[in-house]
Structure formats: structure tokens, C-alpha cells
PDB file of C-alpha atoms and ligand atoms in Angstrom:
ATOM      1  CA  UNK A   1      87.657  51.609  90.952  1.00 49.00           C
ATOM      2  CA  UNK A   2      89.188  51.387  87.163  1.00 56.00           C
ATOM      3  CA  UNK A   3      87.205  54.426  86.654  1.00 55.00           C
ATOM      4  CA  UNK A   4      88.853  56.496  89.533  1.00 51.00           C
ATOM      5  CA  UNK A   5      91.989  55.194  88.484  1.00 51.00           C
ATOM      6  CA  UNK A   6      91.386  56.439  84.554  1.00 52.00           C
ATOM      7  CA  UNK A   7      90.563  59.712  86.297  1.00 49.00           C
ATOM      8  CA  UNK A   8      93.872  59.541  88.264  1.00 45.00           C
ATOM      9  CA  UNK A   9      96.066  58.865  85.642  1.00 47.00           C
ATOM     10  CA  UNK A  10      94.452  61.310  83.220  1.00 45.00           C
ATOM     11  CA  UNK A  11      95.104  64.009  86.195  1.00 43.00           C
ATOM     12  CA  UNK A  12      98.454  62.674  86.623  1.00 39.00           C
ATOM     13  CA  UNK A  13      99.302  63.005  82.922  1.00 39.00           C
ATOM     14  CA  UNK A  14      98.112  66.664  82.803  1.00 38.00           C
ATOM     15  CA  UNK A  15     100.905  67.380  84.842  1.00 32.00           C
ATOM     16  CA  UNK A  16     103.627  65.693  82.868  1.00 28.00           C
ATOM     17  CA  UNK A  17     106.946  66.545  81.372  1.00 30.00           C
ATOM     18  CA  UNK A  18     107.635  68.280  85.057  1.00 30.00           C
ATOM     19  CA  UNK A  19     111.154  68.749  86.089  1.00 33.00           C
ATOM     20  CA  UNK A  20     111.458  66.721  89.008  1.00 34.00           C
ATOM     21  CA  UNK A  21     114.115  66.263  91.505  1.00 34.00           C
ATOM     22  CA  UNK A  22     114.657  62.869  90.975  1.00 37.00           C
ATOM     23  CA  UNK A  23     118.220  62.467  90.690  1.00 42.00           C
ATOM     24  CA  UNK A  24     120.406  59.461  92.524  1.00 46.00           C
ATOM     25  CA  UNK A  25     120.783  60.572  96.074  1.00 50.00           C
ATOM     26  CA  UNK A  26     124.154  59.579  96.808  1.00 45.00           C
ATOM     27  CA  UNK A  27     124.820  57.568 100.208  1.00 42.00           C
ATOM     28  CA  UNK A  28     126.655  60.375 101.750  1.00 45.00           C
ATOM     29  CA  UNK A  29     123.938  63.015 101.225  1.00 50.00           C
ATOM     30  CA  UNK A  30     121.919  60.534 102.744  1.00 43.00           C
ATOM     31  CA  UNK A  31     123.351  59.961 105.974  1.00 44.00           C
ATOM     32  CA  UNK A  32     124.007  63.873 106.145  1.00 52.00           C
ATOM     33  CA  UNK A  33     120.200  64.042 105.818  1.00 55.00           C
ATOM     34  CA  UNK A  34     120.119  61.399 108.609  1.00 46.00           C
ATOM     35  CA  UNK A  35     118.844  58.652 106.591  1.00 51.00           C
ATOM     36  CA  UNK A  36     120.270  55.247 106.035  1.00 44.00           C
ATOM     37  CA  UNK A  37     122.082  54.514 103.014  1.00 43.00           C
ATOM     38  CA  UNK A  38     121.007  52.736  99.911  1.00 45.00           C
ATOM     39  CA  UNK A  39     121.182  48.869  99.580  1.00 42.00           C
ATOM     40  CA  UNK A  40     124.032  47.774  97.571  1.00 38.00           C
ATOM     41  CA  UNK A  41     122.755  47.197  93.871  1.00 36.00           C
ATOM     42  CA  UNK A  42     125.321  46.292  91.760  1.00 34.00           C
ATOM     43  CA  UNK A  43     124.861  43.336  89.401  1.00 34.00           C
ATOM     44  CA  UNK A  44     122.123  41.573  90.908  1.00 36.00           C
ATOM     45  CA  UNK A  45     118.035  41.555  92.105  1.00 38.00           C
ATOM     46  CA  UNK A  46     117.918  44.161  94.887  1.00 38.00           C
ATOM     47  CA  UNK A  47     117.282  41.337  97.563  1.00 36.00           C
ATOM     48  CA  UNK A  48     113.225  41.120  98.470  1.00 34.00           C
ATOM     49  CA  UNK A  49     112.916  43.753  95.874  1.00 39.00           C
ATOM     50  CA  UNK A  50     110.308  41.535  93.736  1.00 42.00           C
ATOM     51  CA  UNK A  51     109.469  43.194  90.424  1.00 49.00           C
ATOM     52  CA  UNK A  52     106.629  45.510  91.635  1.00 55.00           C
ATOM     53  CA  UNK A  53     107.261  48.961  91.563  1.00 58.00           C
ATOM     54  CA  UNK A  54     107.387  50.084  95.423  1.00 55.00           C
ATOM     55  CA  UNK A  55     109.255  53.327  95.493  1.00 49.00           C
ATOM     56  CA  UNK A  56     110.673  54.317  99.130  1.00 46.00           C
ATOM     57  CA  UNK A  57     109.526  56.081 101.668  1.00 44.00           C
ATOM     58  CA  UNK A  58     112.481  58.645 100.739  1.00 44.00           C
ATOM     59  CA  UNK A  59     111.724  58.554  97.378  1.00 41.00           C
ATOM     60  CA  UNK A  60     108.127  59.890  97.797  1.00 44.00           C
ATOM     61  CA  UNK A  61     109.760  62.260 100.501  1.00 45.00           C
ATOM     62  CA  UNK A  62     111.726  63.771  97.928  1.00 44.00           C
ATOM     63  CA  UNK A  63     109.278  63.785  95.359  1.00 44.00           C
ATOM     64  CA  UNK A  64     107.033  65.827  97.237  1.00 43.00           C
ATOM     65  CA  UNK A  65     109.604  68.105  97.808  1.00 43.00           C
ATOM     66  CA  UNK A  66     110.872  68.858  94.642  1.00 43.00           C
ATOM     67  CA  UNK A  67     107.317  69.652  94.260  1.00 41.00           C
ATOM     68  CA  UNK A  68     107.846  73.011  96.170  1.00 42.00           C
ATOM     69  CA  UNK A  69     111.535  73.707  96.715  1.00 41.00           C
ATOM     70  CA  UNK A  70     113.443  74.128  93.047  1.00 43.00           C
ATOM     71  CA  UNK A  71     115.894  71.601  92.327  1.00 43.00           C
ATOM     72  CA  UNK A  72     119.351  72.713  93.357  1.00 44.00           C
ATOM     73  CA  UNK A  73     121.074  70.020  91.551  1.00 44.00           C
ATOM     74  CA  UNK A  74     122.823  70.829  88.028  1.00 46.00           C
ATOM     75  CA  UNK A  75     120.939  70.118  85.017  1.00 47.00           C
ATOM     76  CA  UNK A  76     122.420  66.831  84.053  1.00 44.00           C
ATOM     77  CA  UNK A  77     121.629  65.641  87.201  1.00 42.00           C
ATOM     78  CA  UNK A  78     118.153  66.609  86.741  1.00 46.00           C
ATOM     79  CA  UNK A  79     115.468  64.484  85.777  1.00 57.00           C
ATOM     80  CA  UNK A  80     112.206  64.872  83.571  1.00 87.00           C
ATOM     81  CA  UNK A  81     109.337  62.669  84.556  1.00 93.00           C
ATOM     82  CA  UNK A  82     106.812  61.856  81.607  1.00 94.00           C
ATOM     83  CA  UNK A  83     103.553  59.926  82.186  1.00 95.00           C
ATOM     84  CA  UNK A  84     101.499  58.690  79.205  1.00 96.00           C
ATOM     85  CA  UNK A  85     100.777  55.941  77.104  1.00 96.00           C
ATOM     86  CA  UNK A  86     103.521  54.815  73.928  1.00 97.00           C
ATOM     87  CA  UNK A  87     102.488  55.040  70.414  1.00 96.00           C
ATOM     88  CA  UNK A  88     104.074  52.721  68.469  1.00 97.00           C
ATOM     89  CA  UNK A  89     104.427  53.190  64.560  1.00 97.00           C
ATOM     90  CA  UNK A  90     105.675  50.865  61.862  1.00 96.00           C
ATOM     91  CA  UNK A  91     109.019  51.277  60.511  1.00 94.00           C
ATOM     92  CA  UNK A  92     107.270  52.187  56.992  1.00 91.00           C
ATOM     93  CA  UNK A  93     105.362  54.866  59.157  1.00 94.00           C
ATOM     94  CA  UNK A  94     102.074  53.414  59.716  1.00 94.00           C
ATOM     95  CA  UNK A  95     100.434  54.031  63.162  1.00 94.00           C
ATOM     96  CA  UNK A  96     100.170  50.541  64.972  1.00 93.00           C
ATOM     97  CA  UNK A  97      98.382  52.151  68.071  1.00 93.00           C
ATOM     98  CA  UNK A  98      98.909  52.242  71.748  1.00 94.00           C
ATOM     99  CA  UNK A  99     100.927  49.676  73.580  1.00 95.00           C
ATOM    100  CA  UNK A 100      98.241  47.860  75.598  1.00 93.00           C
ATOM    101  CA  UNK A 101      98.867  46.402  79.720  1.00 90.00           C
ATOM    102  CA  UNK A 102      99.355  42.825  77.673  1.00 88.00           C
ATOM    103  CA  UNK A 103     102.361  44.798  76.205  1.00 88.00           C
ATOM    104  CA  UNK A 104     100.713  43.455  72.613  1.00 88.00           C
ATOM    105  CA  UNK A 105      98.478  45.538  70.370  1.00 88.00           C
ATOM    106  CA  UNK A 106      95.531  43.244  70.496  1.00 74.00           C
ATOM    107  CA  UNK A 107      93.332  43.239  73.702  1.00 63.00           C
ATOM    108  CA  UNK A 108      90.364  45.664  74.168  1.00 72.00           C
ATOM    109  CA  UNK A 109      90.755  49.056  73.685  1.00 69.00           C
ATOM    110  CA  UNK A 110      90.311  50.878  76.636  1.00 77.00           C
ATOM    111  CA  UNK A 111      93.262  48.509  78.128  1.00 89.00           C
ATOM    112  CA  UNK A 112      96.243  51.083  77.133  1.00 93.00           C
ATOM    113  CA  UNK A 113      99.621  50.320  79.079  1.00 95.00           C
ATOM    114  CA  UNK A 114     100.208  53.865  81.064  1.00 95.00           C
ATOM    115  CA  UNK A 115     104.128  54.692  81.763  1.00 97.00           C
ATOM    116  CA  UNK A 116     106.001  56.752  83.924  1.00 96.00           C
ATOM    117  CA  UNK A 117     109.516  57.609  82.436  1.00 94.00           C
ATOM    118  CA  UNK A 118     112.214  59.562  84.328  1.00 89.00           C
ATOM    119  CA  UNK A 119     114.500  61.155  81.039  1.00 89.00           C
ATOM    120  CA  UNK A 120     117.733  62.774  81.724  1.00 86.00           C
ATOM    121  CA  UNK A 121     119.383  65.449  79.971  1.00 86.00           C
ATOM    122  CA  UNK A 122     122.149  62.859  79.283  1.00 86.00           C
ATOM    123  CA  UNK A 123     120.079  60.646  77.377  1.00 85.00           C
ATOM    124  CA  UNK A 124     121.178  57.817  79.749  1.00 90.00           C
ATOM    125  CA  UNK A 125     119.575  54.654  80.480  1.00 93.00           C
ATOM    126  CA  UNK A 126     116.593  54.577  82.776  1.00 94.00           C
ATOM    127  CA  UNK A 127     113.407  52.603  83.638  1.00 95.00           C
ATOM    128  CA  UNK A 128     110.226  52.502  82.240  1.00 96.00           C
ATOM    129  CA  UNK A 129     107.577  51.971  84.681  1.00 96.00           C
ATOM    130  CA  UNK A 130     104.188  50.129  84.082  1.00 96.00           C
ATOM    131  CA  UNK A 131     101.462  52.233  86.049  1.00 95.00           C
ATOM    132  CA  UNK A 132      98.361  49.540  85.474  1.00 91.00           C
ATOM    133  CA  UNK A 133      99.261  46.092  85.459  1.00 89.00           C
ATOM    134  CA  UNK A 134      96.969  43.665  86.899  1.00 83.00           C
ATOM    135  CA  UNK A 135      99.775  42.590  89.705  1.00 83.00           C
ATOM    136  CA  UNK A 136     100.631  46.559  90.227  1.00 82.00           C
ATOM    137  CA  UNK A 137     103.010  48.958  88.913  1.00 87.00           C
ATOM    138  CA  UNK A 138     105.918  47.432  87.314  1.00 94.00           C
ATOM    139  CA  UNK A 139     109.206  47.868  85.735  1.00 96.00           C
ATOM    140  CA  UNK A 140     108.647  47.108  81.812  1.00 97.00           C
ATOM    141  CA  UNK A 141     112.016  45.415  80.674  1.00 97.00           C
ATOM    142  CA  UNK A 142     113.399  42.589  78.437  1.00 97.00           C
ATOM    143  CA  UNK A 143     113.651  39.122  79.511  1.00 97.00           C
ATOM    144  CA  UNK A 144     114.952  35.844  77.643  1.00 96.00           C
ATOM    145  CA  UNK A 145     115.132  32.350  78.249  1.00 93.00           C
ATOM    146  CA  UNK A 146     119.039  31.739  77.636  1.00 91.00           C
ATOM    147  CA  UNK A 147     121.628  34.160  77.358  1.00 91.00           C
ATOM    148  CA  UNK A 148     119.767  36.931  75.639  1.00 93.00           C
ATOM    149  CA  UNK A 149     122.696  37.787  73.612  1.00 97.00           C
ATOM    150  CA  UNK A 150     121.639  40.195  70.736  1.00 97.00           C
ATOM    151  CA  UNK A 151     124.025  40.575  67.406  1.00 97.00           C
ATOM    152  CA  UNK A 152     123.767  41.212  64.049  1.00 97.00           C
ATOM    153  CA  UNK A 153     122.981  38.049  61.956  1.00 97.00           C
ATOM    154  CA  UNK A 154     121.665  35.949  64.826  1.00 97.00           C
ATOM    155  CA  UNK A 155     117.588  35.840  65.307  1.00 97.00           C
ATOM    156  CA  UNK A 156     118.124  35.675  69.407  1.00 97.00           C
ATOM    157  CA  UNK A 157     115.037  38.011  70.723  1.00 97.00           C
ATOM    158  CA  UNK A 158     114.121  39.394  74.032  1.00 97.00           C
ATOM    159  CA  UNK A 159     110.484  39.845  74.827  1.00 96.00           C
ATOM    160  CA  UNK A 160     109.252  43.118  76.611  1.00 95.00           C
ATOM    161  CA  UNK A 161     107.728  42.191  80.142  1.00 94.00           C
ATOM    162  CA  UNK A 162     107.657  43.210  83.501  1.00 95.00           C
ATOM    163  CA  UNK A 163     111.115  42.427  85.397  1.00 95.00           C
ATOM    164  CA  UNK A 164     113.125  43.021  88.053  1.00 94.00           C
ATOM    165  CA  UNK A 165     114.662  46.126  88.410  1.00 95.00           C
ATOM    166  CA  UNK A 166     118.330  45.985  87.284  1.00 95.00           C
ATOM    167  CA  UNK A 167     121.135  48.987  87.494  1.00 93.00           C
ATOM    168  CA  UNK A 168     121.166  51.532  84.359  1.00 92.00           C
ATOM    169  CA  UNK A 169     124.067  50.743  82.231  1.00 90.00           C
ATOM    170  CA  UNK A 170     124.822  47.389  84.053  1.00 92.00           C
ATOM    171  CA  UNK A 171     124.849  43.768  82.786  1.00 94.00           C
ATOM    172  CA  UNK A 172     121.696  41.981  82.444  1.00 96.00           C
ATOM    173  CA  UNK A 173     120.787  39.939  85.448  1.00 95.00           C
ATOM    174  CA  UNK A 174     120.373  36.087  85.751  1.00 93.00           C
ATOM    175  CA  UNK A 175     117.902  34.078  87.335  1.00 90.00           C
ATOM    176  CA  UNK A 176     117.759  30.446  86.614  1.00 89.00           C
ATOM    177  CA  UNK A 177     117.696  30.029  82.694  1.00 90.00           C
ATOM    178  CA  UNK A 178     116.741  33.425  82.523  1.00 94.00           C
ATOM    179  CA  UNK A 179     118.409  36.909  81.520  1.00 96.00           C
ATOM    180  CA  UNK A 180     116.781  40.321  82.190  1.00 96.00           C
ATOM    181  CA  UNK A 181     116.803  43.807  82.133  1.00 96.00           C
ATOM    182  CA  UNK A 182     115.180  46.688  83.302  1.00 96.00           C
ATOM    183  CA  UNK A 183     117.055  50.255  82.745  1.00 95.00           C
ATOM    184  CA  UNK A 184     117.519  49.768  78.933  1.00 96.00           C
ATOM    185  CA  UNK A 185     115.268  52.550  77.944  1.00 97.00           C
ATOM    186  CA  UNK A 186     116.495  56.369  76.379  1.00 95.00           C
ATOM    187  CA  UNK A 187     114.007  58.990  76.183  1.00 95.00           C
ATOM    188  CA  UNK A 188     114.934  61.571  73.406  1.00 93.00           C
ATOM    189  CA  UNK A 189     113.891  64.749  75.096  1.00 92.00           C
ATOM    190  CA  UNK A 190     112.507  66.674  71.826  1.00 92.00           C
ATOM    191  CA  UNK A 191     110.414  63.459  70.371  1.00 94.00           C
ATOM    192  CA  UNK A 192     109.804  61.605  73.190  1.00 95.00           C
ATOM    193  CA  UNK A 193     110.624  58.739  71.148  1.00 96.00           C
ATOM    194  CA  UNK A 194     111.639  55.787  73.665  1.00 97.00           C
ATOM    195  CA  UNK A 195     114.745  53.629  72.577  1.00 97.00           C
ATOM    196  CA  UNK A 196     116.048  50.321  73.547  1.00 97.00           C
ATOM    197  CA  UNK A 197     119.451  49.759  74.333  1.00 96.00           C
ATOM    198  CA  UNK A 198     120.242  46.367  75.532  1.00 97.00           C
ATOM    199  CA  UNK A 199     123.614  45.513  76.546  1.00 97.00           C
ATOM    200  CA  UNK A 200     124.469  41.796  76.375  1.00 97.00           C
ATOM    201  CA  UNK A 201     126.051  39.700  79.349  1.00 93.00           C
ATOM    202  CA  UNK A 202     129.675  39.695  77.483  1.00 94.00           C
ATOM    203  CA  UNK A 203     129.715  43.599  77.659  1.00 95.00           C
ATOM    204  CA  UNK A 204     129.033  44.273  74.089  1.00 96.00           C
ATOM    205  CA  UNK A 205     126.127  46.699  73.137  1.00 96.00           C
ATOM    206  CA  UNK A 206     124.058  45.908  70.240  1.00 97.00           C
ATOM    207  CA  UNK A 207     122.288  47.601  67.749  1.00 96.00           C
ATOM    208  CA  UNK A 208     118.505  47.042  69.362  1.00 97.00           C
ATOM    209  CA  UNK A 209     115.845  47.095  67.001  1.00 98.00           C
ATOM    210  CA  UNK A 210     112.094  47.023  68.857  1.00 98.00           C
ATOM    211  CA  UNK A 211     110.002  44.656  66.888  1.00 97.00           C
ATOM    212  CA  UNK A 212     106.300  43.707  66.348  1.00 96.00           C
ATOM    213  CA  UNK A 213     105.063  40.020  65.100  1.00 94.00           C
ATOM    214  CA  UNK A 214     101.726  40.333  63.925  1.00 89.00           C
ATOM    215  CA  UNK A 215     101.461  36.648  64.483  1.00 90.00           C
ATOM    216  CA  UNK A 216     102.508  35.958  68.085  1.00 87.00           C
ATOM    217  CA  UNK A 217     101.015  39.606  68.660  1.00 86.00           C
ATOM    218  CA  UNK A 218     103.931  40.405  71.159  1.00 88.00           C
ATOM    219  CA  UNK A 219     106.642  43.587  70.699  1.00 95.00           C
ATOM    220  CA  UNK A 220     110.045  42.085  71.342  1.00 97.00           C
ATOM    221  CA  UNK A 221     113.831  43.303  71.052  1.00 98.00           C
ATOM    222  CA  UNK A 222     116.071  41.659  68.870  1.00 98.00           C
ATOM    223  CA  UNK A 223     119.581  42.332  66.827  1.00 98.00           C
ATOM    224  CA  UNK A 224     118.458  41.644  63.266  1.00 98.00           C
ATOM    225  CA  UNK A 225     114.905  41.583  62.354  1.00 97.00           C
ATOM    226  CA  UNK A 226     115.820  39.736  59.038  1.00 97.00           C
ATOM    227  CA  UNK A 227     117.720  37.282  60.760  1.00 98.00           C
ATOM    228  CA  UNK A 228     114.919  36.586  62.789  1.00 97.00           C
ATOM    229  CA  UNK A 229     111.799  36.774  60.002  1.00 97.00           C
ATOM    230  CA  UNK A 230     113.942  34.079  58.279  1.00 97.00           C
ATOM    231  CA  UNK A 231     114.152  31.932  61.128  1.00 97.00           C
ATOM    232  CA  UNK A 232     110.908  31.600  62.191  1.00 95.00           C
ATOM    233  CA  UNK A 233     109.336  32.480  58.968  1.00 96.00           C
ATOM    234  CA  UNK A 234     107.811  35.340  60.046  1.00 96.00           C
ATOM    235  CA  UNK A 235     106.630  39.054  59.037  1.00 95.00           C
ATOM    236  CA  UNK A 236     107.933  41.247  61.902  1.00 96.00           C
ATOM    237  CA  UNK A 237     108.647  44.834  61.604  1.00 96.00           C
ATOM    238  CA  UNK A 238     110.737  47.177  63.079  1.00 97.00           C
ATOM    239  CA  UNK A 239     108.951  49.381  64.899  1.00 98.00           C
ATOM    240  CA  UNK A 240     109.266  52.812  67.101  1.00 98.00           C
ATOM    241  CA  UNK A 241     107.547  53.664  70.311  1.00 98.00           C
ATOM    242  CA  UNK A 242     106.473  57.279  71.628  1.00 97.00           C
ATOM    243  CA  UNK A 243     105.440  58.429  75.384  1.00 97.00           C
ATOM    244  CA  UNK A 244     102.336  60.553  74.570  1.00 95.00           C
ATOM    245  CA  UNK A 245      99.918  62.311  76.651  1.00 90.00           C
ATOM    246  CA  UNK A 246      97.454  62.369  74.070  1.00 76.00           C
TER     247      UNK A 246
HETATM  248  C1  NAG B   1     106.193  30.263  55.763  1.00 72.68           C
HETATM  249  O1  NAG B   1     105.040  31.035  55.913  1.00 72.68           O
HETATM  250  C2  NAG B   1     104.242  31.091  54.747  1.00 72.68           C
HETATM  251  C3  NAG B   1     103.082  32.066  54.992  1.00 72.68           C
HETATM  252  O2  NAG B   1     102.906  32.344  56.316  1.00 72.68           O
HETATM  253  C4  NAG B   1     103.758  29.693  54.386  1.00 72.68           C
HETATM  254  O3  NAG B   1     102.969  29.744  53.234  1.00 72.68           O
HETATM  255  C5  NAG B   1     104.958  28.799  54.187  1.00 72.68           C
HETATM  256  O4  NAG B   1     104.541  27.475  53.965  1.00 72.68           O
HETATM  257  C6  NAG B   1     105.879  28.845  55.405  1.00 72.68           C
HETATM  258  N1  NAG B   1     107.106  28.102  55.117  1.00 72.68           N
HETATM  259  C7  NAG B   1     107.571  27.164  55.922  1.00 72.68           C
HETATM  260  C8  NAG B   1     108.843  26.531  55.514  1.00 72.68           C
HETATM  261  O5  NAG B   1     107.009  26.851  56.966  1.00 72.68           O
END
């Protein structure tokens, strides 16, 4: 079974970095297609919408068909879907390795996290999708306990998890004592260098350094890395992650 699945991905993968027609359907083109319109989304947990990836029947509709008919759409509207695994490299430039599914760098080696990323020629936000997770395909996010509020001169971190999927450029969501995020990820199209870009619950947008702690052995977002290494009397480093095929 893990085997076939290896086998999938690595066919899968062969085929990245294709245009798709992914773009946001809008409600109107929808219900001129005679389908019915989107759940509302704005602000909150898509109701019954748990954080498993389940795309919808549409979806997969119109991802087989951008398969065959070209996209009509204009090119910032397009989409570019890349599948691989993310390379993460010290800030000094030393290779760390591949992310693994414990979204560490220290279980066994064949255990490399696989993504599926849909870019945009905007360089907007947009989600980052765990293909082999235990519980299933996921949305990879940030999540805190608190308010999650990143800033320069404060040690507040976010740890990188599977979440619930929340709107692209939209306030983090709440749920009980927690904050979250999923669409906080930019794709440079050349280097295929994946960014974070959190935005905090009062609106602000911080500068959002991804980090490594060699000592808890988990990656994690946070707003000053010094701030935090003096805090908890750590060693993190700043680090930056790449979608590759290889
Ligand atoms: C901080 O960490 C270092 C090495 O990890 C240790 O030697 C030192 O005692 C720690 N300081 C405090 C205040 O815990």
C-alpha cells in the first residue's frame, strides 16, 4: 500500500509545475454552469469542513478538465500546481534536508512530507497541502495556543501543523484558546522558494521568519528569532523552505 502510494506520488510529481485551471470559480459562473454556489467562507471554519483535505466533486470536475480544454481564464487568474517534497536550508546556507510527515527533520528517512501547492502569478497567498499524513491529506498551516500575534521584539511563535482551512489573505481563525491559519503560504515562481506570511488577528502583517529548534526538533513561525532564542534559551535558526521534485 505505502509502496503504491510512493509510486503514485513519484508519477504525480513527474507531472508537476502544470498550468492548471484552478482558479476561484465565482458563484455566478457556477450557477450559469448549473451548479450550486459555494458555501459562505469568510472569517471562520467552513462548517463540517474538518481539516482533511476533501476537494469537491466540482473541483475534481474541473481539474480534469483543464486537463484537456486550455484554460481560458487570464493569466493572473491562472494557477500553477507544484507537487514535491520542501527542502529546507539554514539561514547560513547549510542543507537541513527534507521536511518529514512529523513536519520535524528527525523521523526515518523514507518518511518525507509530500505537498501540493497551487502558485499564482500574483504571488498571493495560498494553501499548502499535506499529501501523506497518517489521518489523510491535509492543509499544512500555523496554529498557536493564544493569540498568535507575531511582532518584532516579542518571542510569540506559531508551530506548523495541519489546520483548518482558512480564506487567503483573511484573519486567522479562532477555536477555543486557539488561533490558526491555513493560506499563509507564497510560492516564488522562479525558486520555488515557499514563504510564510502570517497576518495577525489585529490586521497587522508581520515580518515571518520560518524557524528550526534543533532541540524541540519542530519548524515553527515566529516574528523575531532573537527574541525568541533569548527567551527560551535556545539555538533556533532561520531557515528557508523549497518545493522540489527532486
Ligand atoms: C542555557 O542553555 C545553555 C546550553 O544549552 C546552558 O548551559 C545554560 O545553563 C542555560 N541557561 C539557563 C539560564 O537555563
Amino acid at each position: 500500500m505505502h509502496i503504491l502510494f510512493a509510486i503514485l506520488l513519484l508519477f504525480v510529481a513527474q507531472v508537476c509545475a502544470i498550468p492548471s485551471g484552478f482558479g476561484r470559480e465565482t458563484n455566478s459562473q457556477r450557477i450559469a454552469r448549473g451548479l450550486p454556489p459555494l458555501p459562505a467562507k469568510f472569517g471562520k471554519v467552513l462548517p463540517g469542513r474538518d481539516q482533511f483535505y476533501k476537494p469537491t466533486p466540482a473541483f475534481v470536475k474541473r481539474s480534469a478538465a483543464s486537463a484537456s480544454a486550455s484554460p481560458s481564464a487570464s493569466p493572473s487568474a491562472s494557477a500553477l500546481t507544484y507537487i514535491g517534497r520542501i527542502r529546507a536550508t539554514s539561514d547560513d546556507g547549510l542543507p537541513l534536508g527534507y521536511v518529514k510527515s512529523s513536519l520535524g527533520l528527525d523521523s526515518t528517512p523514507d518518511d518525507d512530507l509530500w505537498v501540493r501547492v497551487n502558485a499564482n502569478w500574483a504571488g498571493g497567498p495560498t494553501d499548502l497541502i499535506g499529501l501523506n499524513f497518517r489521518i489523510g491529506p491535509s492543509f499544512i498551516g500555523a496554529r498557536a495556543s493564544g493569540a498568535g500575534h507575531l511582532a518584532r521584539r516579542s518571542p510569540a511563535t506559531l508551530d506548523l501543523m495541519p489546520v483548518r482551512q482558512t480564506l487567503p489573505g483573511g484573519l486567522p481563525a479562532l477555536s477555543a484558546d486557539n488561533t490558526y491559519g491555513s493560506a499563509i503560504w507564497t510560492v516564488d515562481l522562479e525558486t520555488k522558494e515557499l514563504r510564510a506570511k502570517w497576518i495577525n488577528f489585529d490586521g497587522s502583517i508581520p515580518s515571518t521568519i520560518i524557524a528550526y529548534d534543533q532541540d524541540r526538533k519542530t519548524f515553527f513561525l515566529t516574528g523575531d528569532i532573537e527574541a525568541y532564542n533569548e527567551h527560551h534559551n535556545a539555538s533556533a535558526c532561520g531557515v528557508s523552505f523549497h518545493v522540489t521534485k527532486d
